[in-house]
Coordinates of C-alpha atoms and ligand atoms in Angstrom, one line a residue:
M24 CA 17.7 70.1 -101.8
G25 CA 19.1 66.8 -100.4
S26 CA 18.2 65.0 -103.6
S27 CA 19.9 67.6 -105.9
L28 CA 23.0 67.5 -103.8
F29 CA 22.8 63.7 -104.0
S30 CA 22.5 63.8 -107.8
R31 CA 25.5 66.1 -108.1
V32 CA 27.6 63.8 -105.9
K33 CA 26.4 60.9 -108.2
R34 CA 27.5 62.8 -111.3
I35 CA 30.9 63.5 -109.8
I36 CA 31.4 59.8 -108.9
F37 CA 30.3 58.9 -112.5
L38 CA 32.7 61.3 -114.1
D39 CA 35.5 60.2 -111.7
C40 CA 34.8 56.6 -112.4
L41 CA 35.0 57.2 -116.2
C42 CA 38.2 59.1 -115.6
V43 CA 39.8 56.4 -113.4
L44 CA 38.7 53.6 -115.8
G45 CA 40.2 55.6 -118.7
A46 CA 36.9 55.5 -120.7
Q47 CA 37.0 59.2 -121.2
K48 CA 39.9 61.4 -121.9
C49 CA 40.6 63.5 -118.9
P50 CA 43.7 65.6 -118.1
Q51 CA 46.5 63.6 -116.5
R52 CA 46.5 65.9 -113.5
W53 CA 42.9 65.0 -112.7
M54 CA 43.8 61.4 -112.2
P55 CA 45.1 61.4 -108.5
V56 CA 42.3 63.7 -107.5
A57 CA 39.7 61.5 -109.1
L58 CA 41.3 58.5 -107.5
W59 CA 41.2 59.7 -103.9
R60 CA 37.8 61.4 -104.5
T61 CA 36.4 58.1 -105.8
G62 CA 37.8 56.2 -102.8
L63 CA 36.5 58.8 -100.4
L64 CA 33.1 58.9 -101.9
L65 CA 32.9 55.1 -102.0
C66 CA 33.6 55.2 -98.2
F67 CA 31.0 57.8 -97.8
L68 CA 28.4 55.8 -99.8
S69 CA 29.1 52.6 -97.9
L70 CA 28.6 54.6 -94.7
C71 CA 25.3 55.8 -96.1
A72 CA 24.4 52.2 -97.0
C73 CA 25.1 51.2 -93.4
L74 CA 22.9 53.9 -92.0
E75 CA 20.2 53.1 -94.6
E76 CA 20.3 49.5 -93.5
E77 CA 18.1 50.5 -90.6
C78 CA 15.5 47.8 -90.2
V79 CA 11.9 48.2 -89.4
L80 CA 11.3 47.6 -85.7
G81 CA 8.8 45.0 -84.7
V82 CA 7.8 44.7 -81.1
V83 CA 6.7 41.3 -79.8
G84 CA 3.0 41.4 -79.2
R85 CA 2.3 44.4 -81.4
P86 CA 1.5 44.4 -85.2
V87 CA 4.0 45.8 -87.6
S88 CA 3.8 47.1 -91.1
L89 CA 6.7 46.6 -93.6
P90 CA 6.4 49.5 -96.0
C91 CA 6.6 48.9 -99.8
F92 CA 5.3 51.0 -102.7
Y93 CA 5.2 49.9 -106.3
P94 CA 3.3 52.5 -108.3
K95 CA 3.7 50.5 -111.6
L96 CA 1.1 48.0 -110.2
Q97 CA -1.5 50.5 -111.4
G98 CA -0.6 49.7 -115.0
L99 CA -0.9 45.9 -114.6
V100 CA -4.0 43.8 -115.3
N101 CA -3.3 40.2 -114.5
F102 CA -0.5 39.7 -111.9
S103 CA 0.4 38.1 -108.6
I104 CA 2.3 39.5 -105.7
E105 CA 4.5 37.5 -103.4
W106 CA 6.0 38.6 -100.1
R107 CA 8.9 36.3 -99.1
R108 CA 10.7 36.0 -95.8
D109 CA 14.2 34.9 -97.0
S110 CA 13.1 32.2 -99.5
E111 CA 9.8 31.2 -97.8
V112 CA 6.6 32.6 -99.3
V113 CA 4.6 34.4 -96.6
L114 CA 1.8 35.9 -98.7
R115 CA 0.7 35.3 -102.3
S116 CA -2.0 37.5 -103.8
V117 CA -3.5 36.9 -107.3
W118 CA -5.1 39.8 -109.2
R119 CA -7.2 39.5 -112.4
N120 CA -8.4 42.5 -114.3
G121 CA -7.3 44.6 -111.4
E122 CA -9.5 42.7 -109.0
N123 CA -8.2 40.6 -106.1
A124 CA -8.9 36.9 -107.1
E125 CA -7.4 35.3 -104.1
T126 CA -4.9 35.8 -101.2
L127 CA -3.1 33.1 -99.3
S128 CA -0.9 33.9 -96.3
A129 CA 0.9 32.4 -93.4
N130 CA 0.4 33.9 -89.9
S131 CA -2.5 36.1 -91.0
A132 CA -0.2 38.5 -92.9
T133 CA -2.2 41.0 -95.1
I134 CA -1.7 43.7 -97.7
P135 CA -4.1 46.6 -98.3
A136 CA -7.2 45.6 -100.2
D137 CA -6.7 48.6 -102.6
A138 CA -3.1 47.7 -103.3
A139 CA -3.6 47.5 -107.1
Q140 CA -5.1 51.0 -107.1
T141 CA -2.7 52.7 -104.8
G142 CA 0.5 50.7 -105.3
N143 CA 0.8 50.4 -101.5
V144 CA 1.7 46.8 -101.0
S145 CA 3.0 47.2 -97.4
L146 CA 2.9 43.9 -95.6
E147 CA 0.9 44.0 -92.3
L148 CA 2.1 41.4 -89.8
P149 CA -0.3 41.0 -86.8
A150 CA 2.5 39.5 -84.6
V151 CA 6.2 39.1 -84.7
D152 CA 8.6 36.6 -83.2
P153 CA 12.2 36.9 -82.1
K154 CA 13.0 34.1 -84.5
E155 CA 12.5 36.7 -87.3
H156 CA 15.1 39.0 -86.0
R157 CA 17.2 40.4 -88.9
M158 CA 15.3 38.5 -91.5
N159 CA 14.7 40.1 -94.8
Y160 CA 11.2 40.4 -96.3
S161 CA 11.1 41.0 -100.0
L162 CA 8.4 41.7 -102.6
I163 CA 8.2 40.0 -106.0
V164 CA 5.6 40.6 -108.7
V165 CA 4.8 38.0 -111.3
S166 CA 3.2 39.4 -114.5
E167 CA 2.6 37.7 -117.9
G168 CA 4.6 34.8 -116.7
K169 CA 7.6 36.9 -115.8
Q170 CA 9.0 37.2 -112.3
S171 CA 10.4 40.5 -111.2
A172 CA 13.5 40.9 -109.1
A173 CA 12.9 41.8 -105.4
L174 CA 11.2 45.1 -105.6
C175 CA 11.3 45.9 -101.9
T176 CA 13.6 44.4 -99.4
V177 CA 12.7 45.2 -95.8
C178 CA 14.8 43.9 -92.9
L179 CA 12.9 43.3 -89.7
R180 CA 14.3 43.9 -86.3
I181 CA 12.7 42.5 -83.2
A182 CA 12.4 43.9 -79.7
A183 CA 10.5 43.0 -76.5
S184 CA 10.3 44.6 -73.1
F185 CA 12.1 43.2 -70.1
S186 CA 10.5 42.8 -66.8
P187 CA 11.3 45.4 -64.1
P188 CA 14.5 44.1 -62.5
Q189 CA 14.5 42.4 -59.2
L190 CA 17.4 43.5 -57.0
Q191 CA 18.4 41.4 -54.1
R192 CA 21.0 42.5 -51.5
D193 CA 22.9 39.8 -49.5
E194 CA 24.4 41.6 -46.6
A195 CA 27.8 40.2 -45.6
S196 CA 29.3 40.1 -42.2
P197 CA 31.3 43.3 -41.4
G198 CA 34.5 43.6 -43.4
H199 CA 33.3 41.4 -46.2
E200 CA 31.9 42.1 -49.6
T201 CA 28.2 42.6 -50.1
A202 CA 26.5 40.7 -52.9
F203 CA 23.8 42.1 -55.2
F204 CA 21.8 40.1 -57.7
C205 CA 19.8 41.8 -60.5
H206 CA 17.4 39.7 -62.4
S207 CA 15.1 40.4 -65.4
T208 CA 13.3 38.2 -67.9
G209 CA 11.4 38.1 -71.2
G210 CA 13.1 40.8 -73.3
F211 CA 14.8 41.0 -76.6
P212 CA 17.5 41.6 -77.8
E213 CA 20.3 41.1 -75.3
P214 CA 20.3 44.1 -73.0
A215 CA 23.0 46.2 -71.4
V216 CA 23.3 46.2 -67.6
H217 CA 24.6 49.2 -65.6
W218 CA 25.3 49.3 -61.9
L219 CA 25.6 52.6 -59.9
I220 CA 26.7 53.0 -56.4
N221 CA 25.3 56.0 -54.5
N222 CA 23.8 57.2 -57.8
T223 CA 27.1 58.3 -59.2
E224 CA 29.9 55.8 -58.9
K225 CA 30.5 52.9 -61.3
P226 CA 31.5 49.7 -59.6
P227 CA 35.1 48.7 -59.7
E228 CA 36.4 46.7 -62.6
G229 CA 35.9 43.0 -62.3
S230 CA 33.2 43.2 -59.6
V231 CA 30.3 42.5 -62.0
R232 CA 29.4 39.2 -63.6
T233 CA 26.5 39.0 -66.0
R234 CA 24.9 35.9 -67.3
T235 CA 22.3 35.9 -70.1
A236 CA 20.3 32.9 -71.1
S237 CA 18.1 32.7 -74.2
L238 CA 15.1 30.4 -74.0
P239 CA 15.4 28.0 -76.9
D240 CA 11.7 28.1 -77.9
S241 CA 11.0 31.8 -77.6
R242 CA 14.6 33.2 -77.9
L243 CA 13.7 35.8 -75.3
F244 CA 16.4 36.6 -72.8
N245 CA 16.8 36.1 -69.1
I246 CA 19.5 38.1 -67.5
T247 CA 21.1 37.9 -64.1
S248 CA 23.9 40.3 -63.1
H249 CA 25.9 39.8 -60.0
L250 CA 27.8 42.6 -58.2
K251 CA 30.2 41.9 -55.3
V252 CA 31.5 45.0 -53.7
N253 CA 32.7 46.3 -50.4
V254 CA 30.2 49.0 -49.3
S255 CA 28.7 50.2 -46.1
R256 CA 25.1 49.3 -45.2
D257 CA 24.0 52.9 -45.8
T258 CA 25.1 52.8 -49.5
N259 CA 22.4 52.9 -52.2
V260 CA 23.0 50.5 -55.1
S261 CA 21.0 50.5 -58.3
C262 CA 20.9 48.2 -61.3
T263 CA 19.6 49.3 -64.8
I264 CA 18.5 47.1 -67.6
E265 CA 18.8 49.0 -70.8
N266 CA 17.0 47.8 -73.9
Q267 CA 18.0 50.3 -76.5
P268 CA 15.7 49.4 -79.4
M269 CA 12.7 49.7 -77.0
N270 CA 14.1 53.1 -75.6
E271 CA 13.7 51.4 -72.3
S272 CA 15.7 51.7 -69.1
L273 CA 14.4 49.9 -66.1
T274 CA 16.1 50.7 -62.8
S275 CA 15.8 49.0 -59.4
T276 CA 17.5 50.4 -56.3
S277 CA 18.5 48.8 -53.1
Y278 CA 18.4 51.6 -50.5
G279 CA 20.9 51.5 -47.7
V280 CA 19.9 51.6 -44.1
K281 CA 20.8 54.4 -41.7
S282 CA 21.5 52.7 -38.4
S283 CA 24.0 50.7 -36.4
P284 CA 25.3 47.5 -37.9
V285 CA 23.3 45.3 -35.5
V286 CA 19.9 47.0 -35.4
G287 CA 18.1 46.7 -38.7
R288 CA 14.9 48.3 -39.6
A289 CA 12.8 45.3 -38.6
S290 CA 14.4 45.0 -35.2
E291 CA 14.0 48.7 -34.6
A292 CA 10.3 48.3 -35.1
M293 CA 10.3 45.4 -32.7
W294 CA 12.2 47.5 -30.2
I295 CA 9.7 50.3 -30.3
F296 CA 6.8 47.8 -30.0
S297 CA 8.3 46.1 -27.0
T298 CA 9.1 49.4 -25.3
A299 CA 5.5 50.5 -25.8
L300 CA 4.3 47.2 -24.5
C301 CA 6.5 47.5 -21.4
A302 CA 5.2 51.0 -20.7
V303 CA 1.6 49.9 -21.1
V304 CA 2.1 46.8 -18.8
G305 CA 4.0 49.0 -16.3
V306 CA 1.1 51.5 -16.1
M307 CA -1.4 48.7 -15.8
V308 CA 0.7 47.2 -12.9
V309 CA 0.9 50.5 -11.1
V310 CA -2.8 51.2 -11.5
G311 CA -3.6 47.6 -10.4
V312 CA -1.4 47.9 -7.3
A313 CA -2.9 51.3 -6.4
Y314 CA -6.4 50.0 -6.9
Q315 CA -5.5 47.0 -4.7
V316 CA -4.1 49.3 -2.0
H317 CA -7.3 51.4 -2.2
L318 CA -9.5 48.2 -1.9
D319 CA -7.5 47.0 1.0
R320 CA -7.9 50.3 2.8
I321 CA -11.6 50.3 2.2
S322 CA -12.0 46.8 3.3
K323 CA -10.0 47.4 6.5
R324 CA -12.1 50.4 7.3
K325 CA -15.3 48.5 6.7
K326 CA -14.0 45.7 8.9
R327 CA -13.3 48.1 11.7
E328 CA -16.7 49.7 11.3
Y329 CA -18.3 46.2 11.3
Q330 CA -16.5 45.1 14.4
H331 CA -17.5 48.3 16.1
Q332 CA -21.1 47.7 15.1
Q333 CA -20.9 44.1 16.0
G334 CA -19.7 45.0 19.5
K335 CA -22.7 47.4 20.0
R336 CA -25.1 44.9 18.6
G337 CA -23.7 42.1 20.8
Y338 CA -24.3 44.3 23.9
K339 CA -27.9 44.9 22.7
W340 CA -28.4 41.3 21.9
R341 CA -27.3 40.1 25.4
N342 CA -29.5 42.7 27.0
R343 CA -32.5 41.6 24.9
L344 CA -31.8 38.0 25.8
R345 CA -31.7 38.8 29.4
E346 CA -35.0 40.7 29.2
E347 CA -36.6 37.9 27.3
N348 CA -35.4 35.3 29.8
E349 CA -36.8 37.3 32.6
A350 CA -40.1 37.7 30.9
M351 CA -40.3 34.0 30.2
K352 CA -39.6 32.9 33.7
P353 CA -43.1 33.3 35.2
E354 CA -44.6 31.6 32.2
A355 CA -42.3 28.7 32.8
K356 CA -43.4 28.5 36.3
E357 CA -46.9 28.5 35.2
T358 CA -46.3 25.6 32.9
D359 CA -44.6 23.8 35.7
V360 CA -47.7 24.1 37.7
Ligands
LIG29 C1 -6.4 38.6 -117.6 O1 -7.0 37.4 -117.2 C2 -8.3 37.2 -117.6 C3 -8.9 35.9 -117.0 O2 -7.9 34.9 -116.8 C4 -8.3 37.1 -119.1 O3 -9.6 36.9 -119.6 C5 -7.7 38.4 -119.7 O4 -7.6 38.3 -121.1 C6 -6.4 38.7 -119.1 N1 -5.9 39.9 -119.5 C7 -4.6 40.2 -120.0 C8 -4.4 41.6 -120.4 O5 -3.8 39.3 -120.0
LIG30 C1 0.1 51.6 -96.7 O1 -0.6 50.6 -96.2 C2 -0.3 50.3 -94.8 C3 -1.0 49.1 -94.3 O2 -2.4 49.2 -94.5 C4 -0.6 51.5 -94.0 O3 -0.3 51.3 -92.6 C5 0.1 52.7 -94.5 O4 -0.3 53.9 -93.8 C6 -0.2 52.9 -96.0 N1 0.7 54.0 -96.5 C7 0.2 55.1 -97.1 C8 1.1 56.1 -97.4 O5 -1.0 55.1 -97.3
LIG31 C1 19.3 40.8 -95.6 O1 19.8 41.7 -96.6 C2 21.0 42.3 -96.4 C3 21.3 43.3 -97.5 O2 20.2 43.6 -98.1 C4 22.1 41.2 -96.3 O3 23.3 41.8 -96.0 C5 21.7 40.2 -95.2 O4 22.6 39.1 -95.2 C6 20.3 39.6 -95.5 N1 20.0 38.8 -94.3 C7 19.6 37.5 -94.5 C8 19.2 36.8 -93.2 O5 19.5 37.0 -95.6
LIG32 C1 19.9 56.9 -50.7 O1 18.5 56.9 -51.0 C2 17.8 57.6 -50.1 C3 16.3 57.4 -50.4 O2 16.0 57.8 -51.7 C4 18.2 59.1 -50.1 O3 17.4 59.8 -49.2 C5 19.7 59.2 -49.8 O4 20.1 60.5 -50.0 C6 20.5 58.3 -50.8 N1 21.9 58.3 -50.4 C7 22.8 58.6 -51.2 C8 24.2 58.6 -50.6 O5 22.6 58.8 -52.4
LIG33 C1 14.3 32.7 -66.9 O1 13.7 33.2 -65.7 C2 12.5 32.6 -65.4 C3 11.9 33.4 -64.2 O2 12.9 33.8 -63.3 C4 12.7 31.2 -65.0 O3 11.5 30.5 -64.7 C5 13.4 30.5 -66.2 O4 13.7 29.1 -65.8 C6 14.6 31.2 -66.6 N1 15.1 30.6 -67.9 C7 16.4 30.4 -68.1 C8 16.8 29.7 -69.4 O5 17.3 30.8 -67.3
LIG34 C1 27.3 56.2 -50.0 O1 26.7 57.2 -49.2 C2 26.7 57.0 -47.8 C3 25.9 58.2 -47.3 O2 26.3 59.4 -47.7 C4 28.0 56.9 -47.3 O3 28.0 56.6 -45.9 C5 28.7 55.7 -48.0 O4 30.0 55.5 -47.5 C6 28.7 55.9 -49.5 N1 29.2 54.7 -50.1 C7 30.2 54.7 -51.0 C8 30.6 53.3 -51.5 O5 30.6 55.7 -51.5
LIG35 C1 12.7 54.8 -79.7 O1 13.0 56.2 -80.0 C2 13.3 56.4 -81.4 C3 13.8 57.8 -81.5 O2 13.2 58.7 -80.6 C4 12.0 56.1 -82.2 O3 12.3 56.3 -83.6 C5 11.6 54.6 -81.9 O4 10.4 54.4 -82.6 C6 11.4 54.4 -80.5 N1 11.2 53.0 -80.2 C7 10.1 52.6 -79.6 C8 9.9 51.1 -79.4 O5 9.2 53.3 -79.1

């Protein structure tokens, strides 16, 4: 259906062109209509061409296949295939009597082994590099000493994932602006950065400054975005790195703190800890003092009991001494004798 509509459109353009160019007799009154229709359709076609110029997406670190079909290959006996990147030959494959005689390639690029039978000469690239971004690959067939025009031209588009953004919040003194830094690395192409305040508001104009750096050897991007804005400490601020070709949106959020301006989350924890410590020490002191009082009481009672006993024992002791002395007296006399 699409193709029949397309062929009808083509016939109208063809007839209009003939009319405009005067190659065919057409009623005079057709002329203006043909003119504006031709112009309109040319616009439409150039728009189509723009849309059709969508390139094949190659992701860094993943293989990619550049599609190309050339069914006429099945009718050739001796020929060679060349895939070129701009003017540089990436792959050359020589076929004799329908058999692959040899294939030379740069960067391990391949084509299907049954290319001559199926006409599928898609180029398989095991890896892609950001240096190849927007480069054209084209297929050329050489047969009987004649070189064809480019049979397929495929444009390659490169993409690579960014690292999850790191968001840093530099709290200012009250009344001053808070600074936020959002940093991400290693992606391609240049991403878009979006900031959101409390999940809904966009930051005021002129408060965001974004710097991208491309590493000269890899061409991957580093991005640092800087937001300076007057917000309270309980405000959530998020930064999103959007890499459209990768369908990737990476967001990092700095959550606000719900507390007084002086007591942060860390000092709150410290406060709880020290209160608990004070309570424990207090209990220990009270228990210690109570125990000491208890001990003192016990020792006082023991002392009293001891003195009492000592008193009794001392009486007994003196009595016994006296008795013993009295008993020893006669003996002493005896020894004197
Ligand atoms: C193809 O090449 C082979 C070997 O070079 C040769 O013998 C044969 O005649 C060629 N065929 C044609 C059709 O050119
Ligand atoms: C053509 O060859 C490529 C590479 O081997 C493969 O990925 C693709 O599916 C093939 N296409 C068809 C229609 O067979
Ligand atoms: C690739 O091809 C398109 C049209 O086919 C052309 O506009 C573009 O300049 C080419 N790119 C390069 C790098 O040659
Ligand atoms: C900020 O983020 C926290 C944690 O997700 C959430 O509970 C709170 O509602 C957010 N505040 C606002 C104003 O969006
Ligand atoms: C990119 O970021 C990485 C990691 O943060 C850093 O080591 C490197 O120097 C940065 N490169 C440029 C060109 O800014
Ligand atoms: C964000 O939300 C918090 C909590 O609702 C509020 O206190 C704060 O003022 C808001 N910040 C902005 C900039 O709207
Ligand atoms: C992104 O999404 C589009 C449409 O949904 C899809 O064609 C494309 O392959 C996706 N890209 C990646 C890298 O997945």
